PDB file of C-alpha atoms and ligand atoms in Angstrom:
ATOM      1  CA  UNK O 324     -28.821 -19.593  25.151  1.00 92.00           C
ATOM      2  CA  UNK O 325     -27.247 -19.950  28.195  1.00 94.00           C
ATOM      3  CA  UNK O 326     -29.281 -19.570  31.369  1.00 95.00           C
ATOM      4  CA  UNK O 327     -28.991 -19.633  35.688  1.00 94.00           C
ATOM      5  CA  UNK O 328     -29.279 -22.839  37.498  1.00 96.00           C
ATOM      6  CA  UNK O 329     -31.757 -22.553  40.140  1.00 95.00           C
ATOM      7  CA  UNK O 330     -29.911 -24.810  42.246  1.00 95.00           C
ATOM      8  CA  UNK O 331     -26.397 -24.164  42.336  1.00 97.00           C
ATOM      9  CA  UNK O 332     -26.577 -20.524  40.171  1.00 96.00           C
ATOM     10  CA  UNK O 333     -24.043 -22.306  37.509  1.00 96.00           C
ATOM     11  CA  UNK O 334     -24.357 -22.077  33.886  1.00 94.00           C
ATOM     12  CA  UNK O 335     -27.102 -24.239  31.754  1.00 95.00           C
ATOM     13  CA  UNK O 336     -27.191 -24.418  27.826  1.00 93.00           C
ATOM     14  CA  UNK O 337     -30.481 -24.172  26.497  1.00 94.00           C
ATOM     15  CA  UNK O 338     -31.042 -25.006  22.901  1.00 91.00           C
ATOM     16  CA  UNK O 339     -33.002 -22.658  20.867  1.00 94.00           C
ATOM     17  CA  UNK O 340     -35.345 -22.440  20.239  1.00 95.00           C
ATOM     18  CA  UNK O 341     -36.617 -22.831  23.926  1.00 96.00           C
ATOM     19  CA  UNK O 342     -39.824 -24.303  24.397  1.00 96.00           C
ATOM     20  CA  UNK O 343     -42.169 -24.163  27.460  1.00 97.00           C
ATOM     21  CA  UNK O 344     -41.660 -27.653  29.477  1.00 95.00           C
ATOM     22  CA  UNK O 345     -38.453 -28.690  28.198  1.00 95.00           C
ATOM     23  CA  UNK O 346     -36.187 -29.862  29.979  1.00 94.00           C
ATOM     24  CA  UNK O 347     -32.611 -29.147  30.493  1.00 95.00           C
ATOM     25  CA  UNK O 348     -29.487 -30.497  32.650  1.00 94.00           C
ATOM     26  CA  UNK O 349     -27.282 -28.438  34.805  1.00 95.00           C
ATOM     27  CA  UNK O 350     -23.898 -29.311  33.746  1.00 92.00           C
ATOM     28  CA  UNK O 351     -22.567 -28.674  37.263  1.00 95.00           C
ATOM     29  CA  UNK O 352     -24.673 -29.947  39.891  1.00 96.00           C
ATOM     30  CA  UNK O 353     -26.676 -32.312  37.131  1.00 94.00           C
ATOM     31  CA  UNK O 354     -30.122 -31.170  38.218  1.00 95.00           C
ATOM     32  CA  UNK O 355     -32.963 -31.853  35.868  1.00 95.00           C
ATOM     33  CA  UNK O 356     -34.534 -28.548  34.998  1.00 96.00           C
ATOM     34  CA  UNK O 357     -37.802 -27.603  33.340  1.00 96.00           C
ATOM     35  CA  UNK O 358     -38.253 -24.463  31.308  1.00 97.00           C
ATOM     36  CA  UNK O 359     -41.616 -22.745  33.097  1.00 96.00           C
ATOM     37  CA  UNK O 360     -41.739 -19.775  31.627  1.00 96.00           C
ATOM     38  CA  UNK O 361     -40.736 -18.059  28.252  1.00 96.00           C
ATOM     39  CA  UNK O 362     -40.696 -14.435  28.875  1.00 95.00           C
ATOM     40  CA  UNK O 363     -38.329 -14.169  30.017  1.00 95.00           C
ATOM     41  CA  UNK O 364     -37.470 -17.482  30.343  1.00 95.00           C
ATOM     42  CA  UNK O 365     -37.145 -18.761  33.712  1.00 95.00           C
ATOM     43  CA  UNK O 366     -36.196 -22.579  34.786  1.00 96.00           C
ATOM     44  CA  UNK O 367     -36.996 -24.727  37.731  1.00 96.00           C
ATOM     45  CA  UNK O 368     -36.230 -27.885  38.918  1.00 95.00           C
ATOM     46  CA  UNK O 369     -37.874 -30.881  36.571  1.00 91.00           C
ATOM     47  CA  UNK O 370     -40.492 -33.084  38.658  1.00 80.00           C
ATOM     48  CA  UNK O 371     -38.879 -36.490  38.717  1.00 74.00           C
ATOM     49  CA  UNK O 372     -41.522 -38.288  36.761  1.00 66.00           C
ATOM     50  CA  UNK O 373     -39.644 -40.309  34.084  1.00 66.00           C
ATOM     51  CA  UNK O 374     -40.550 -38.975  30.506  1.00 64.00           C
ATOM     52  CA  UNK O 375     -40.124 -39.379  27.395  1.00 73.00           C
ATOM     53  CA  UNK O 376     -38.116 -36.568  26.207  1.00 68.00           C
ATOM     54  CA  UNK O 377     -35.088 -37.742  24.575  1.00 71.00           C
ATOM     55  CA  UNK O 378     -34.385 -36.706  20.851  1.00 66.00           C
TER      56      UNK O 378
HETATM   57 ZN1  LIG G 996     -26.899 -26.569  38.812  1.00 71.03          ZN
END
């Protein structure tokens, strides 16, 4: 699904299913962005602590 960055309003792919806390990257302005809430889903920018979320 595609949502709104909230840093620069462009467009960020979201794989599905979306889960709370994951994270996602702006593919315009490269922010790291954290899913916070599911309904309806809303994102915010990521904290930068380094984790270990790669697949
Ligand atoms: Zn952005």
């Amino acid at each position: 699904m595609n949502q709104t960055c909230p840093e620069c309003e462009g467009t960020v792919q979201l794989a599905e299913p979306v889960r709370l806390s994951e994270i996602a990257q702006c593919s315009e302005c490269s922010a790291e962005l954290e899913v916070v809430n599911l309904d309806p889903v809303s994102l915010a920018p990521a904290p930068e602590i380094e984790e270990d979320w790669g697949e």
